[in-house]
Amino acid sequence: MMMEDLGIEAKEAAVREVAKLLPLPDLLASIASIKSDYLARQQTNDAQLSTMVAEQVEQAQAGIEAMDLSQKTISMLRDNFVGIEKLCNECQTLIENHDKIKLLSNARNNLNTTLKDIGGMMSISVEAAAARDSLSDDKELIHTYERLTALDGKRRFALAAAGSHKEEVGRLREYFEDVDQTWETFEKTLWEHVYNFYKLSKESPQTLVRALRVIEMQEILDQQLAEEAAEAEGGGAMANITNPRRSNKKGAGAIASPKNQEKSVGKGFKDKCYECVRKSVEGRFDKLLTEYVFEDLKAALEEAKAIGDELADIYDYVAPCFPPRYEIFQLMVNLYTERFIQMLRLLSDRATALTNIEILKVTGWVVEYQENLIALGVDDSLAQVCSESGAMDPLMNAYVERMQATTKKWYMNILEADKTQQPKKTEDGKLYTPAPVEVFRILTEQVQIVRENSTDVMLYRIALAIIQVMIDFQAAERKRLEEPASDLGLEALCAIINNNLRCHELSTELSNSTMECLPTNYAEQVNFEDTCKGFLEIAKEAVIQTVNVIFEDPGVQELIGKLYQKDWLDGLVTEYLVATFQDYFGDVKLYIEDRSFRRFVEACLEETLVSYVDHLLTQKNYIREETIDRMRLDEDVLMDFFSQYINITKVENRVRIMADLRELASAESLDSFTLVYTNILEHQPDCPAEVVEKLVALREGIPRKEAKEVVHECKSIYENSLVDGNPAKAGFLFGKVKCLAAPKGSLWRKLGN
């Protein structure tokens, strides 16, 4: 009845719903779409209902299964309770025999333990034999170690259990001798693998990895035992039983200090590993350091190259086998480098027996070794340890000394040849000799050879040696310039001037190319600049000597000797002198570079003025009006002549002193003397009051008293102009006037007449 009512209610609800959807007759056309929408909703609802029903069915089944399991568990618990109750009832009758039962239980437990220990002890020899048998198989290396470690554990506990019973401990040690022998065989095999690490890394890297894994495992075990020994009571006794084979070897009186107690725990496999690697490297270097280095340099360098090339294999094959914390590649670089340094020291001990070519082969190998290290990622500073260790110093010293001696012999021969051969001319007539080009060709070749075949240190040493060679070469040239200018000759001196200018250019080029190749730390210690400037100084000295050639000319000397005499007053000296100069200047201008020619003209003008002033102050005639007039004409002649070749301002600055001295020589009063002298000191601070003294002595008609007053006043002016007792600066003239260095006692003779 209820279902019928629900059906009626559903139908009525459906009618109402349809009425809502179709309130108007026009909407009847949409019935089809409404129907299709309804069908879609119905399908969706059916699917949801099916899913919900299925889930509820599954949950109901799970609930039923859980109820069945609970029922079984309850039944089992009920049976267990019944059994427990039965056992409790039975035990109530045994309470009177509790002590006996306890003793029986303890006896049974002790018996089981004893049987177990006996079984373990009986198995020791079997396990030791199994471990010994597995030693022949490298693949079983780790398993063998684990077996031996387990046997060590049994030994350790057995000795601990024996405690203070010395006899039992002694018997136990004898029983474990088989284990000790197996350990010794195992360790021998292990260290053979480590010793052959290089070969194994390429042929059987798995074996090497297993050996290193054993070392790692032992290190971990040692650490654990050390911690246990530190924590346990009586740590010293524990430390001794940890490695009984080691403690047996100690004397009775050997007592470990607290500082070394940790070292007594464990086998120290890691340290032994490093030691084994070191011995392996020593063995690899043995033939090189004991035979080849003394007998055959070529074989030694070939062997060194082969050994050095192994570092690439060590990087590629050995290093991946070792734990990263071992830093094995860095260790190998250090070990190899130490022994290569030893090789270099042995070679240095017989440096004098090696030729320069052989020394360059050695340094060339060092460069190659450094480049290989850098290519493998080694830091530059570490890669250069070989070259900077000082091991090569005797080799470099021998090379440098020979290079300097050979170069000196060459350039001395070249300079000697220059003395006997006429200078050559360029297309524009400039004179030169082959010396500069030859010398710097030799020096450049030396630098090039070292750059290509040696180290930065060697290049640095060669740079210093070349600087010294240039200094010695300059000294040889200066020594030649010490010869009389007339003996050298004008053409030779002009060639020397041009040669040294060329030397300056070539030395600067060599300096730049060398400094570019030197690392900053070495370049900062090398100073080519001052040495290069030395060639310019020699060129200047040669210019002065060229001027001396002119002034040593007998004709020139004759004309200068007539200064301030009758011929001079008649115009037969200065005019002829500049005509002679003109002839010389034409040749010199053709022979030397323009920049040197201008310096030559300036030097010639200065020397001319020195001669004029010197003869002015030393003449024996009184200064009269015609003397002053002729001096004025000389100034004009010199100005006109020298201004043809150099800047007129430079000529005026130098000839001005002649005008000043002319005014000083013609002064009539104290004020005029002091005014002119003060003016001279402004331009020539080193003009001494002695000049005034000499000129006053050459004046006719000045009373002695007034002359003394003039000289005294000028001396005061000069002394007041000094700075710390010296002239403010040195001029070009008065320091060269010969008569100013003569004794002063004869100055007043003319004044007294």
Coordinates of C-alpha atoms in Angstrom, one line a residue, residues 123-471:
S123 CA 84.7 -23.6 14.3
I124 CA 87.6 -21.1 14.5
S125 CA 90.1 -23.3 12.7
V126 CA 87.5 -24.1 10.1
E127 CA 86.7 -20.5 9.6
A128 CA 90.4 -19.5 9.5
A129 CA 91.0 -22.2 6.9
A130 CA 88.1 -20.9 4.8
A131 CA 89.5 -17.4 5.1
R132 CA 92.9 -18.6 4.0
D133 CA 91.5 -20.5 1.1
S134 CA 89.6 -17.4 -0.1
L135 CA 92.8 -15.4 -0.2
S136 CA 93.6 -16.7 -3.7
D137 CA 90.5 -15.1 -5.1
D138 CA 90.7 -11.3 -5.4
K139 CA 87.0 -11.1 -5.7
E140 CA 86.7 -12.6 -2.2
L141 CA 89.0 -10.0 -0.6
I142 CA 86.2 -8.2 1.3
H143 CA 84.6 -11.5 2.4
T144 CA 87.9 -12.7 3.6
Y145 CA 88.4 -9.6 5.6
E146 CA 84.9 -9.9 7.1
R147 CA 85.7 -13.5 8.1
L148 CA 89.0 -12.5 9.8
T149 CA 87.3 -9.6 11.5
A150 CA 84.6 -11.9 12.9
L151 CA 87.4 -14.2 14.1
D152 CA 89.1 -11.3 15.8
G153 CA 85.8 -10.5 17.5
K154 CA 85.7 -14.0 18.9
R155 CA 89.3 -13.8 20.0
R156 CA 88.6 -10.5 21.7
F157 CA 85.6 -11.7 23.7
A158 CA 87.4 -15.0 24.6
L159 CA 90.4 -13.1 26.0
A160 CA 88.1 -10.7 27.8
A161 CA 86.2 -13.7 29.3
A162 CA 89.4 -15.3 30.4
G163 CA 90.1 -12.0 32.3
S164 CA 93.1 -12.3 34.7
H165 CA 93.7 -16.0 34.2
K166 CA 97.1 -15.8 32.6
E167 CA 97.3 -19.5 31.8
E168 CA 94.0 -19.5 30.0
V169 CA 94.9 -16.4 28.1
G170 CA 98.2 -18.0 27.1
R171 CA 96.4 -21.1 25.8
L172 CA 93.8 -19.0 24.0
R173 CA 96.6 -17.1 22.2
E174 CA 98.2 -20.3 21.0
Y175 CA 94.8 -21.5 19.8
F176 CA 94.4 -18.3 17.7
E177 CA 97.9 -18.5 16.1
D178 CA 96.3 -19.9 13.0
V179 CA 94.2 -16.7 12.8
D180 CA 97.3 -14.6 13.2
Q181 CA 99.0 -16.4 10.3
T182 CA 96.0 -15.9 8.1
W183 CA 95.9 -12.2 9.0
E184 CA 99.6 -11.9 8.1
T185 CA 99.0 -13.5 4.7
F186 CA 95.9 -11.4 4.1
E187 CA 97.7 -8.1 5.0
K188 CA 100.6 -9.1 2.7
T189 CA 98.2 -9.6 -0.1
L190 CA 96.4 -6.4 0.7
W191 CA 99.6 -4.3 0.7
E192 CA 100.8 -5.9 -2.5
H193 CA 97.6 -4.7 -4.2
V194 CA 98.1 -1.2 -2.8
Y195 CA 101.7 -1.2 -3.9
N196 CA 100.7 -2.1 -7.4
F197 CA 98.0 0.5 -7.4
Y198 CA 99.0 2.0 -10.8
K199 CA 99.0 -1.3 -12.6
L200 CA 95.7 -2.5 -11.0
S201 CA 93.9 0.8 -11.7
K202 CA 94.2 0.0 -15.4
E203 CA 94.1 -3.8 -15.5
S204 CA 91.8 -4.6 -12.5
P205 CA 90.4 -1.5 -10.9
Q206 CA 87.8 -3.6 -9.0
T207 CA 90.6 -5.3 -7.1
L208 CA 92.1 -2.0 -6.1
V209 CA 88.7 -0.7 -5.1
R210 CA 88.1 -3.8 -2.9
A211 CA 91.5 -3.3 -1.2
L212 CA 90.7 0.3 -0.5
R213 CA 87.3 -0.7 0.8
V214 CA 89.0 -3.1 3.2
I215 CA 91.2 -0.2 4.5
E216 CA 88.1 2.0 4.9
M217 CA 86.2 -0.8 6.8
Q218 CA 89.2 -1.3 9.1
E219 CA 89.4 2.4 9.8
I220 CA 85.8 2.5 10.8
L221 CA 86.3 -0.6 13.0
D222 CA 89.4 1.0 14.6
Q223 CA 87.3 4.1 15.4
Q224 CA 84.6 2.1 17.0
L225 CA 87.1 0.1 19.1
A226 CA 88.8 3.4 20.1
E227 CA 85.5 4.8 21.3
E228 CA 84.6 1.7 23.2
A229 CA 88.1 1.6 24.8
A230 CA 87.8 5.2 25.8
E231 CA 84.4 4.7 27.4
A232 CA 85.0 1.3 29.0
E233 CA 86.5 0.9 32.5
G234 CA 90.1 -0.1 32.3
G235 CA 90.6 1.4 28.8
G236 CA 94.2 0.4 28.8
A237 CA 93.5 -3.3 29.2
M238 CA 90.9 -3.1 26.4
A239 CA 93.3 -1.4 24.1
N240 CA 95.8 -4.2 24.6
I241 CA 93.3 -6.9 23.7
T242 CA 92.0 -5.1 20.7
N243 CA 95.1 -6.0 18.6
P244 CA 96.8 -8.8 20.5
R245 CA 99.3 -9.5 17.7
R246 CA 100.6 -5.9 18.1
S247 CA 100.7 -6.1 21.9
N248 CA 102.6 -9.3 21.8
K249 CA 105.4 -7.7 19.9
K250 CA 105.9 -5.0 22.6
G251 CA 108.5 -5.5 25.3
A252 CA 107.4 -6.1 28.9
G253 CA 108.4 -2.6 29.9
A254 CA 106.6 -0.9 27.0
I255 CA 103.8 1.2 28.5
A256 CA 101.6 3.3 26.3
S257 CA 101.3 7.0 27.3
P258 CA 97.8 8.6 27.3
K259 CA 98.9 10.7 24.3
N260 CA 99.6 7.6 22.2
Q261 CA 96.9 5.4 23.6
E262 CA 94.5 6.0 20.7
K263 CA 97.3 5.0 18.3
S264 CA 97.6 1.6 20.1
V265 CA 94.0 0.8 19.2
G266 CA 93.6 -0.5 15.7
K267 CA 95.7 -1.5 12.8
G268 CA 96.4 2.0 11.2
F269 CA 95.6 0.8 7.7
K270 CA 95.3 4.3 6.3
D271 CA 98.8 5.3 7.4
K272 CA 100.1 2.0 6.0
C273 CA 98.3 2.7 2.8
Y274 CA 100.0 6.1 2.4
E275 CA 103.4 4.5 3.3
C276 CA 102.8 1.8 0.7
V277 CA 102.0 4.3 -2.0
R278 CA 105.1 6.3 -1.1
K279 CA 107.3 3.1 -1.4
S280 CA 105.7 2.3 -4.7
V281 CA 106.6 5.7 -6.0
E282 CA 110.1 5.4 -4.7
G283 CA 110.4 2.1 -6.6
R284 CA 109.2 3.7 -9.7
F285 CA 111.9 6.4 -9.5
D286 CA 114.6 4.0 -8.3
K287 CA 116.3 3.5 -11.7
L288 CA 116.0 7.1 -12.7
L289 CA 117.6 8.4 -9.5
T290 CA 120.3 5.7 -9.0
E291 CA 121.4 5.0 -12.6
Y292 CA 120.2 7.2 -15.5
V293 CA 120.8 10.5 -13.8
F294 CA 124.5 9.7 -13.4
E295 CA 125.1 7.8 -16.6
D296 CA 122.9 8.9 -19.4
L297 CA 121.1 12.3 -19.5
K298 CA 119.1 11.4 -22.6
A299 CA 117.8 8.2 -20.9
A300 CA 117.2 10.1 -17.7
L301 CA 115.0 12.7 -19.4
E302 CA 113.1 10.1 -21.4
E303 CA 112.5 8.2 -18.2
A304 CA 111.4 11.4 -16.4
K305 CA 109.0 12.2 -19.2
A306 CA 107.5 8.7 -19.1
I307 CA 107.0 8.9 -15.3
G308 CA 105.6 12.5 -15.6
D309 CA 103.1 11.3 -18.2
E310 CA 101.8 8.7 -15.7
L311 CA 100.2 11.5 -13.7
A312 CA 97.5 11.8 -16.5
D313 CA 96.7 8.1 -16.0
I314 CA 96.8 8.6 -12.2
Y315 CA 94.2 11.3 -12.6
D316 CA 92.0 9.2 -15.0
Y317 CA 92.4 5.7 -13.5
V318 CA 93.9 5.8 -10.0
A319 CA 92.1 8.8 -8.4
P320 CA 88.6 7.4 -9.1
C321 CA 89.5 4.2 -7.2
F322 CA 90.5 6.0 -4.0
P323 CA 88.1 7.7 -1.6
P324 CA 88.0 11.5 -2.3
R325 CA 89.2 12.3 1.2
Y326 CA 92.5 10.6 0.5
E327 CA 93.3 13.3 -2.1
I328 CA 95.4 10.8 -3.8
F329 CA 96.1 12.8 -7.0
Q330 CA 97.4 15.7 -5.0
L331 CA 99.5 13.3 -3.0
M332 CA 100.9 11.8 -6.1
V333 CA 101.8 15.2 -7.6
N334 CA 103.6 16.0 -4.4
L335 CA 105.5 12.7 -4.4
Y336 CA 106.4 12.9 -8.0
T337 CA 107.5 16.6 -7.8
E338 CA 109.7 15.9 -4.7
R339 CA 111.6 13.2 -6.6
F340 CA 111.9 15.2 -9.7
I341 CA 113.4 18.0 -7.6
Q342 CA 115.8 15.3 -6.2
M343 CA 116.7 14.4 -9.8
L344 CA 117.4 18.1 -10.7
R345 CA 119.6 18.4 -7.6
L346 CA 121.6 15.4 -8.7
L347 CA 122.0 16.9 -12.2
S348 CA 123.0 20.2 -10.7
D349 CA 125.8 18.5 -8.8
R350 CA 127.4 17.9 -12.1
A351 CA 126.3 21.1 -13.9
T352 CA 129.9 21.8 -15.0
A353 CA 129.9 18.5 -16.9
L354 CA 126.7 19.3 -18.9
T355 CA 126.8 21.4 -22.0
N356 CA 124.4 24.4 -22.5
I357 CA 122.4 22.4 -24.9
E358 CA 122.0 19.6 -22.3
I359 CA 121.0 22.2 -19.7
L360 CA 118.4 23.6 -22.0
K361 CA 117.0 20.0 -22.5
V362 CA 116.7 19.7 -18.7
T363 CA 114.9 23.1 -18.4
G364 CA 112.8 22.2 -21.4
W365 CA 111.6 19.0 -19.6
V366 CA 110.8 21.1 -16.6
V367 CA 108.6 23.4 -18.7
E368 CA 106.8 20.4 -20.2
Y369 CA 106.2 18.9 -16.8
Q370 CA 104.8 22.2 -15.5
E371 CA 102.5 22.5 -18.5
N372 CA 101.3 18.9 -18.0
L373 CA 100.4 19.6 -14.3
I374 CA 98.5 22.8 -15.3
A375 CA 96.6 20.9 -17.9
L376 CA 95.6 18.4 -15.2
G377 CA 94.2 21.2 -13.1
V378 CA 97.1 21.8 -10.7
D379 CA 97.5 25.3 -9.5
D380 CA 100.1 27.4 -11.3
S381 CA 102.1 28.0 -8.1
L382 CA 102.2 24.3 -7.3
A383 CA 103.1 23.4 -10.8
Q384 CA 106.1 25.7 -10.7
V385 CA 107.6 24.1 -7.6
C386 CA 110.3 22.3 -9.6
S387 CA 111.6 25.5 -11.3
E388 CA 111.3 27.6 -8.2
S389 CA 112.7 25.1 -5.6
G390 CA 116.3 26.2 -6.2
A391 CA 117.3 22.8 -7.4
M392 CA 118.1 24.1 -10.9
D393 CA 120.2 27.1 -9.6
P394 CA 123.6 25.5 -10.3
L395 CA 122.4 24.5 -13.8
M396 CA 121.1 28.0 -14.5
N397 CA 124.3 29.6 -13.0
A398 CA 126.5 27.4 -15.3
Y399 CA 124.3 28.3 -18.4
V400 CA 124.2 32.0 -17.6
E401 CA 128.0 32.3 -16.9
R402 CA 128.8 30.5 -20.1
M403 CA 126.4 32.7 -22.0
Q404 CA 127.9 35.8 -20.6
A405 CA 131.4 34.7 -21.2
T406 CA 130.6 33.7 -24.8
T407 CA 128.7 36.8 -25.5
K408 CA 131.5 39.0 -24.1
K409 CA 134.0 37.2 -26.3
W410 CA 131.8 37.8 -29.3
Y411 CA 131.2 41.5 -28.7
M412 CA 134.9 42.1 -27.8
N413 CA 135.8 40.6 -31.2
I414 CA 133.2 42.7 -32.9
L415 CA 134.6 45.9 -31.2
E416 CA 138.1 45.0 -32.2
A417 CA 137.0 44.5 -35.7
D418 CA 135.4 48.0 -35.6
K419 CA 138.8 49.5 -34.8
T420 CA 140.5 48.1 -37.9
Q421 CA 137.6 48.4 -40.4
Q422 CA 136.3 51.6 -41.9
P423 CA 132.7 52.4 -41.0
K424 CA 130.0 51.6 -43.5
K425 CA 127.5 54.1 -45.0
T426 CA 123.8 53.9 -45.4
E427 CA 122.1 55.1 -48.6
D428 CA 121.8 58.6 -47.1
G429 CA 125.5 58.7 -46.0
K430 CA 125.1 57.9 -42.3
L431 CA 128.0 56.0 -40.8
Y432 CA 127.7 52.8 -38.9
T433 CA 129.3 49.4 -38.1
P434 CA 127.7 46.0 -37.7
A435 CA 128.4 45.8 -34.0
P436 CA 124.9 46.8 -32.7
V437 CA 123.0 44.5 -35.0
E438 CA 125.4 41.6 -34.3
V439 CA 125.4 42.0 -30.5
F440 CA 121.6 42.3 -30.2
R441 CA 121.1 39.5 -32.7
I442 CA 123.1 37.3 -30.3
L443 CA 121.2 38.5 -27.3
T444 CA 117.8 38.1 -28.9
E445 CA 118.7 34.5 -29.9
Q446 CA 119.6 33.8 -26.3
V447 CA 116.3 35.1 -25.1
Q448 CA 114.4 33.2 -27.8
I449 CA 116.1 29.9 -27.0
V450 CA 115.3 30.2 -23.3
R451 CA 111.7 31.3 -24.0
E452 CA 111.1 28.2 -26.1
N453 CA 113.1 25.7 -24.0
S454 CA 113.1 26.8 -20.3
T455 CA 111.2 28.1 -17.3
D456 CA 110.1 31.5 -16.2
V457 CA 112.9 31.5 -13.6
M458 CA 115.5 30.8 -16.3
L459 CA 114.1 33.6 -18.5
Y460 CA 114.3 35.9 -15.5
R461 CA 118.0 34.9 -14.9
I462 CA 118.7 35.4 -18.6
A463 CA 117.0 38.8 -18.5
L464 CA 119.3 39.9 -15.7
A465 CA 122.3 38.4 -17.5
I466 CA 121.5 40.3 -20.7
I467 CA 121.3 43.5 -18.7
Q468 CA 124.7 42.8 -17.3
V469 CA 126.0 42.0 -20.8
M470 CA 124.7 45.3 -22.0
I471 CA 126.4 47.1 -19.1

